[in-house]
């Protein structure tokens, strides 16, 4: 164990400078061209077989061990966000309005470092490793694009693993849990239509603003009244638009938002009640509603056996760490598509350091993490891969 940790530590300077370089050149989903070129360059330098353009801008590389055995897939996301960076860091984004505000720059650095460490131990491996560098994780369909292009094989991996640097928790914390760990996400778009008119003559109009306000309020009862208090779900209306003038009742109002759930049954209940409340409340106000519901990602479900092995590895690698074994987040992540099709585990690696001011949350213009976390994510993935591909197993 100490050996893996030492090896991960020995790559820290390289991983950090690579992460900082990527941080200066962030690219939005499906436009990760410079990033993909860097990834290809690093992987080819290791002598790996590399395929670029998988799922548009994704990269896949395979490391064949000296002996046959299982296939482990390690997945890393590469995209940035449309945010203007405000960290003031020396390595801040050089691209106006685009920023690595979720830590995916760190994930790429971990992935390339893992490729280095595992390539150096090729002779000891019984089995192979598929490194998947995925574009467009931020709600743009990167995982689906890679799966459509064959990232999951054949051959199909025996295990899929990924880490996420996690600023909601401090350095020295790890979240490794069996079962659902990130929520299923659905997006909604509602148009409430009534009849416009003069603001001072509401009786001659059918006011969609009042209907929309009633819908927002009524939706709050779904989670509190229709679901078991022990189940988790979120309905957030995050955008509400209608009208321009103070004296004009608009003819329609648009609403957008998101629904998050963990269990299929809770999702069914929430969607059913959601549809019903939106339509019926609109109609009670003499308006009509059209509802567009788009599934974003399924719930992310960790395999119980793989999660347990990862927990035991984490305890051996980091005996002093705070290991949380029933951590869940309502955020959604498209690694869920990989985990739907192969057993595996998604690991949260605490990366905040409040003393150094590195604790802004993900997707915030001041987001930055403690780079020591790169070592921890790297050691976990390399350790798990070596465990799975050890000839004596
Ligand atoms: Ni992310």
PDB file of N, CA, C and O in Angstrom, residues 341-383:
ATOM      1  N   UNK A 341     -24.512  -0.300 -17.102  1.00  0.00           N
ATOM      2  CA  UNK A 341     -24.196  -1.440 -17.964  1.00  0.00           C
ATOM      3  C   UNK A 341     -23.074  -2.328 -17.481  1.00  0.00           C
ATOM      4  O   UNK A 341     -22.856  -3.404 -18.035  1.00  0.00           O
ATOM      5  N   UNK A 342     -22.334  -1.886 -16.471  1.00  0.00           N
ATOM      6  CA  UNK A 342     -21.249  -2.719 -15.943  1.00  0.00           C
ATOM      7  C   UNK A 342     -21.099  -2.443 -14.460  1.00  0.00           C
ATOM      8  O   UNK A 342     -21.335  -1.308 -14.018  1.00  0.00           O
ATOM      9  N   UNK A 343     -20.720  -3.459 -13.681  1.00  0.00           N
ATOM     10  CA  UNK A 343     -20.558  -3.219 -12.246  1.00  0.00           C
ATOM     11  C   UNK A 343     -19.368  -2.306 -12.000  1.00  0.00           C
ATOM     12  O   UNK A 343     -18.366  -2.375 -12.720  1.00  0.00           O
ATOM     13  N   UNK A 344     -19.496  -1.468 -11.006  1.00  0.00           N
ATOM     14  CA  UNK A 344     -18.381  -0.566 -10.742  1.00  0.00           C
ATOM     15  C   UNK A 344     -18.662   0.338  -9.572  1.00  0.00           C
ATOM     16  O   UNK A 344     -19.589   0.110  -8.789  1.00  0.00           O
ATOM     17  N   UNK A 345     -17.849   1.392  -9.468  1.00  0.00           N
ATOM     18  CA  UNK A 345     -17.953   2.273  -8.312  1.00  0.00           C
ATOM     19  C   UNK A 345     -17.505   3.684  -8.682  1.00  0.00           C
ATOM     20  O   UNK A 345     -16.521   3.865  -9.404  1.00  0.00           O
ATOM     21  N   UNK A 346     -18.253   4.638  -8.193  1.00  0.00           N
ATOM     22  CA  UNK A 346     -17.936   6.059  -8.355  1.00  0.00           C
ATOM     23  C   UNK A 346     -17.550   6.579  -6.978  1.00  0.00           C
ATOM     24  O   UNK A 346     -18.307   6.432  -6.021  1.00  0.00           O
ATOM     25  N   UNK A 347     -16.367   7.148  -6.902  1.00  0.00           N
ATOM     26  CA  UNK A 347     -15.785   7.496  -5.602  1.00  0.00           C
ATOM     27  C   UNK A 347     -15.659   9.012  -5.454  1.00  0.00           C
ATOM     28  O   UNK A 347     -15.136   9.684  -6.350  1.00  0.00           O
ATOM     29  N   UNK A 348     -16.126   9.543  -4.330  1.00  0.00           N
ATOM     30  CA  UNK A 348     -15.983  10.968  -4.055  1.00  0.00           C
ATOM     31  C   UNK A 348     -14.707  11.181  -3.234  1.00  0.00           C
ATOM     32  O   UNK A 348     -14.523  10.524  -2.212  1.00  0.00           O
ATOM     33  N   UNK A 349     -13.866  12.103  -3.695  1.00  0.00           N
ATOM     34  CA  UNK A 349     -12.612  12.381  -3.005  1.00  0.00           C
ATOM     35  C   UNK A 349     -12.658  13.811  -2.476  1.00  0.00           C
ATOM     36  O   UNK A 349     -12.628  14.767  -3.273  1.00  0.00           O
ATOM     37  N   UNK A 350     -12.774  13.979  -1.177  1.00  0.00           N
ATOM     38  CA  UNK A 350     -12.836  15.313  -0.564  1.00  0.00           C
ATOM     39  C   UNK A 350     -11.659  16.152  -1.021  1.00  0.00           C
ATOM     40  O   UNK A 350     -10.513  15.689  -0.989  1.00  0.00           O
ATOM     41  N   UNK A 351     -11.930  17.400  -1.462  1.00  0.00           N
ATOM     42  CA  UNK A 351     -10.855  18.202  -2.053  1.00  0.00           C
ATOM     43  C   UNK A 351     -10.840  19.642  -1.549  1.00  0.00           C
ATOM     44  O   UNK A 351     -10.053  20.445  -2.020  1.00  0.00           O
ATOM     45  N   UNK A 352     -11.720  19.968  -0.593  1.00  0.00           N
ATOM     46  CA  UNK A 352     -11.762  21.348  -0.111  1.00  0.00           C
ATOM     47  C   UNK A 352     -10.700  21.579   0.963  1.00  0.00           C
ATOM     48  O   UNK A 352     -10.316  20.656   1.675  1.00  0.00           O
ATOM     49  N   UNK A 353     -10.234  22.808   1.031  1.00  0.00           N
ATOM     50  CA  UNK A 353      -9.315  23.198   2.096  1.00  0.00           C
ATOM     51  C   UNK A 353      -9.684  24.624   2.526  1.00  0.00           C
ATOM     52  O   UNK A 353      -9.159  25.601   1.986  1.00  0.00           O
ATOM     53  N   UNK A 354     -10.620  24.732   3.493  1.00  0.00           N
ATOM     54  CA  UNK A 354     -11.126  26.055   3.888  1.00  0.00           C
ATOM     55  C   UNK A 354     -10.013  26.987   4.367  1.00  0.00           C
ATOM     56  O   UNK A 354     -10.060  28.185   4.108  1.00  0.00           O
ATOM     57  N   UNK A 355      -8.982  26.429   5.025  1.00  0.00           N
ATOM     58  CA  UNK A 355      -7.905  27.290   5.518  1.00  0.00           C
ATOM     59  C   UNK A 355      -7.173  28.004   4.396  1.00  0.00           C
ATOM     60  O   UNK A 355      -6.651  29.092   4.564  1.00  0.00           O
ATOM     61  N   UNK A 356      -7.133  27.353   3.234  1.00  0.00           N
ATOM     62  CA  UNK A 356      -6.468  27.993   2.089  1.00  0.00           C
ATOM     63  C   UNK A 356      -7.474  28.675   1.165  1.00  0.00           C
ATOM     64  O   UNK A 356      -7.128  29.070   0.053  1.00  0.00           O
ATOM     65  N   UNK A 357      -8.727  28.757   1.615  1.00  0.00           N
ATOM     66  CA  UNK A 357      -9.761  29.415   0.795  1.00  0.00           C
ATOM     67  C   UNK A 357     -10.186  28.582  -0.391  1.00  0.00           C
ATOM     68  O   UNK A 357     -10.764  29.097  -1.354  1.00  0.00           O
ATOM     69  N   UNK A 358      -9.881  27.280  -0.363  1.00  0.00           N
ATOM     70  CA  UNK A 358     -10.218  26.409  -1.500  1.00  0.00           C
ATOM     71  C   UNK A 358     -11.480  25.612  -1.166  1.00  0.00           C
ATOM     72  O   UNK A 358     -11.442  24.396  -1.065  1.00  0.00           O
ATOM     73  N   UNK A 359     -12.584  26.322  -0.953  1.00  0.00           N
ATOM     74  CA  UNK A 359     -13.785  25.587  -0.573  1.00  0.00           C
ATOM     75  C   UNK A 359     -15.056  26.099  -1.252  1.00  0.00           C
ATOM     76  O   UNK A 359     -16.153  25.802  -0.801  1.00  0.00           O
ATOM     77  N   UNK A 360     -14.890  26.851  -2.341  1.00  0.00           N
ATOM     78  CA  UNK A 360     -16.089  27.253  -3.094  1.00  0.00           C
ATOM     79  C   UNK A 360     -16.703  25.991  -3.692  1.00  0.00           C
ATOM     80  O   UNK A 360     -15.996  25.029  -3.988  1.00  0.00           O
ATOM     81  N   UNK A 361     -18.014  26.010  -3.838  1.00  0.00           N
ATOM     82  CA  UNK A 361     -18.645  24.778  -4.306  1.00  0.00           C
ATOM     83  C   UNK A 361     -18.480  24.627  -5.825  1.00  0.00           C
ATOM     84  O   UNK A 361     -18.094  25.569  -6.530  1.00  0.00           O
ATOM     85  N   UNK A 362     -18.759  23.433  -6.284  1.00  0.00           N
ATOM     86  CA  UNK A 362     -18.665  23.136  -7.716  1.00  0.00           C
ATOM     87  C   UNK A 362     -19.555  24.096  -8.509  1.00  0.00           C
ATOM     88  O   UNK A 362     -20.631  24.469  -8.044  1.00  0.00           O
ATOM     89  N   UNK A 363     -19.092  24.464  -9.682  1.00  0.00           N
ATOM     90  CA  UNK A 363     -19.808  25.349 -10.617  1.00  0.00           C
ATOM     91  C   UNK A 363     -19.856  26.800 -10.117  1.00  0.00           C
ATOM     92  O   UNK A 363     -20.669  27.585 -10.581  1.00  0.00           O
ATOM     93  N   UNK A 364     -19.008  27.158  -9.174  1.00  0.00           N
ATOM     94  CA  UNK A 364     -18.927  28.534  -8.671  1.00  0.00           C
ATOM     95  C   UNK A 364     -17.713  29.211  -9.331  1.00  0.00           C
ATOM     96  O   UNK A 364     -16.699  28.554  -9.544  1.00  0.00           O
ATOM     97  N   UNK A 365     -17.823  30.523  -9.628  1.00  0.00           N
ATOM     98  CA  UNK A 365     -16.685  31.205 -10.297  1.00  0.00           C
ATOM     99  C   UNK A 365     -15.394  31.193  -9.473  1.00  0.00           C
ATOM    100  O   UNK A 365     -14.313  31.413 -10.024  1.00  0.00           O
ATOM    101  N   UNK A 366     -15.503  30.947  -8.159  1.00  0.00           N
ATOM    102  CA  UNK A 366     -14.293  30.897  -7.322  1.00  0.00           C
ATOM    103  C   UNK A 366     -13.879  29.456  -6.996  1.00  0.00           C
ATOM    104  O   UNK A 366     -13.047  29.213  -6.136  1.00  0.00           O
ATOM    105  N   UNK A 367     -14.458  28.492  -7.696  1.00  0.00           N
ATOM    106  CA  UNK A 367     -14.144  27.082  -7.415  1.00  0.00           C
ATOM    107  C   UNK A 367     -12.656  26.795  -7.642  1.00  0.00           C
ATOM    108  O   UNK A 367     -12.090  27.128  -8.678  1.00  0.00           O
ATOM    109  N   UNK A 368     -12.043  26.184  -6.655  1.00  0.00           N
ATOM    110  CA  UNK A 368     -10.695  25.628  -6.823  1.00  0.00           C
ATOM    111  C   UNK A 368     -10.534  24.609  -5.705  1.00  0.00           C
ATOM    112  O   UNK A 368     -11.218  24.686  -4.689  1.00  0.00           O
ATOM    113  N   UNK A 369      -9.641  23.632  -5.913  1.00  0.00           N
ATOM    114  CA  UNK A 369      -9.535  22.558  -4.926  1.00  0.00           C
ATOM    115  C   UNK A 369      -8.103  22.402  -4.450  1.00  0.00           C
ATOM    116  O   UNK A 369      -7.171  22.925  -5.068  1.00  0.00           O
ATOM    117  N   UNK A 370      -7.905  21.687  -3.352  1.00  0.00           N
ATOM    118  CA  UNK A 370      -6.562  21.393  -2.859  1.00  0.00           C
ATOM    119  C   UNK A 370      -5.995  20.267  -3.720  1.00  0.00           C
ATOM    120  O   UNK A 370      -6.529  19.155  -3.746  1.00  0.00           O
ATOM    121  N   UNK A 371      -4.906  20.576  -4.405  1.00  0.00           N
ATOM    122  CA  UNK A 371      -4.371  19.629  -5.396  1.00  0.00           C
ATOM    123  C   UNK A 371      -3.803  18.351  -4.782  1.00  0.00           C
ATOM    124  O   UNK A 371      -3.576  17.370  -5.491  1.00  0.00           O
ATOM    125  N   UNK A 372      -3.613  18.342  -3.447  1.00  0.00           N
ATOM    126  CA  UNK A 372      -3.202  17.089  -2.788  1.00  0.00           C
ATOM    127  C   UNK A 372      -4.202  15.967  -3.083  1.00  0.00           C
ATOM    128  O   UNK A 372      -3.854  14.795  -3.089  1.00  0.00           O
ATOM    129  N   UNK A 373      -5.449  16.370  -3.315  1.00  0.00           N
ATOM    130  CA  UNK A 373      -6.494  15.374  -3.581  1.00  0.00           C
ATOM    131  C   UNK A 373      -6.199  14.570  -4.841  1.00  0.00           C
ATOM    132  O   UNK A 373      -6.685  13.442  -4.993  1.00  0.00           O
ATOM    133  N   UNK A 374      -5.378  15.138  -5.733  1.00  0.00           N
ATOM    134  CA  UNK A 374      -5.007  14.402  -6.954  1.00  0.00           C
ATOM    135  C   UNK A 374      -4.309  13.091  -6.574  1.00  0.00           C
ATOM    136  O   UNK A 374      -4.533  12.045  -7.176  1.00  0.00           O
ATOM    137  N   UNK A 375      -3.452  13.175  -5.550  1.00  0.00           N
ATOM    138  CA  UNK A 375      -2.701  11.988  -5.110  1.00  0.00           C
ATOM    139  C   UNK A 375      -3.668  10.911  -4.617  1.00  0.00           C
ATOM    140  O   UNK A 375      -3.515   9.723  -4.926  1.00  0.00           O
ATOM    141  N   UNK A 376      -4.685  11.341  -3.861  1.00  0.00           N
ATOM    142  CA  UNK A 376      -5.595  10.370  -3.255  1.00  0.00           C
ATOM    143  C   UNK A 376      -6.440   9.668  -4.323  1.00  0.00           C
ATOM    144  O   UNK A 376      -6.606   8.449  -4.299  1.00  0.00           O
ATOM    145  N   UNK A 377      -6.967  10.470  -5.269  1.00  0.00           N
ATOM    146  CA  UNK A 377      -7.775   9.885  -6.349  1.00  0.00           C
ATOM    147  C   UNK A 377      -6.932   8.914  -7.170  1.00  0.00           C
ATOM    148  O   UNK A 377      -7.373   7.817  -7.527  1.00  0.00           O
ATOM    149  N   UNK A 378      -5.703   9.331  -7.444  1.00  0.00           N
ATOM    150  CA  UNK A 378      -4.790   8.512  -8.242  1.00  0.00           C
ATOM    151  C   UNK A 378      -4.469   7.200  -7.525  1.00  0.00           C
ATOM    152  O   UNK A 378      -4.560   6.116  -8.119  1.00  0.00           O
ATOM    153  N   UNK A 379      -4.109   7.277  -6.249  1.00  0.00           N
ATOM    154  CA  UNK A 379      -3.741   6.068  -5.502  1.00  0.00           C
ATOM    155  C   UNK A 379      -4.925   5.103  -5.431  1.00  0.00           C
ATOM    156  O   UNK A 379      -4.749   3.876  -5.544  1.00  0.00           O
ATOM    157  N   UNK A 380      -6.134   5.636  -5.263  1.00  0.00           N
ATOM    158  CA  UNK A 380      -7.312   4.756  -5.186  1.00  0.00           C
ATOM    159  C   UNK A 380      -7.539   4.010  -6.499  1.00  0.00           C
ATOM    160  O   UNK A 380      -7.781   2.796  -6.507  1.00  0.00           O
ATOM    161  N   UNK A 381      -7.455   4.735  -7.620  1.00  0.00           N
ATOM    162  CA  UNK A 381      -7.718   4.073  -8.905  1.00  0.00           C
ATOM    163  C   UNK A 381      -6.616   3.090  -9.275  1.00  0.00           C
ATOM    164  O   UNK A 381      -6.886   1.986  -9.763  1.00  0.00           O
ATOM    165  N   UNK A 382      -5.371   3.484  -9.012  1.00  0.00           N
ATOM    166  CA  UNK A 382      -4.253   2.580  -9.332  1.00  0.00           C
ATOM    167  C   UNK A 382      -4.298   1.354  -8.408  1.00  0.00           C
ATOM    168  O   UNK A 382      -4.142   0.213  -8.857  1.00  0.00           O
ATOM    169  N   UNK A 383      -4.552   1.599  -7.134  1.00  0.00           N
ATOM    170  CA  UNK A 383      -4.632   0.492  -6.177  1.00  0.00           C
ATOM    171  C   UNK A 383      -5.731  -0.491  -6.554  1.00  0.00           C
ATOM    172  O   UNK A 383      -5.536  -1.718  -6.535  1.00  0.00           O
TER     173      UNK A 383
END
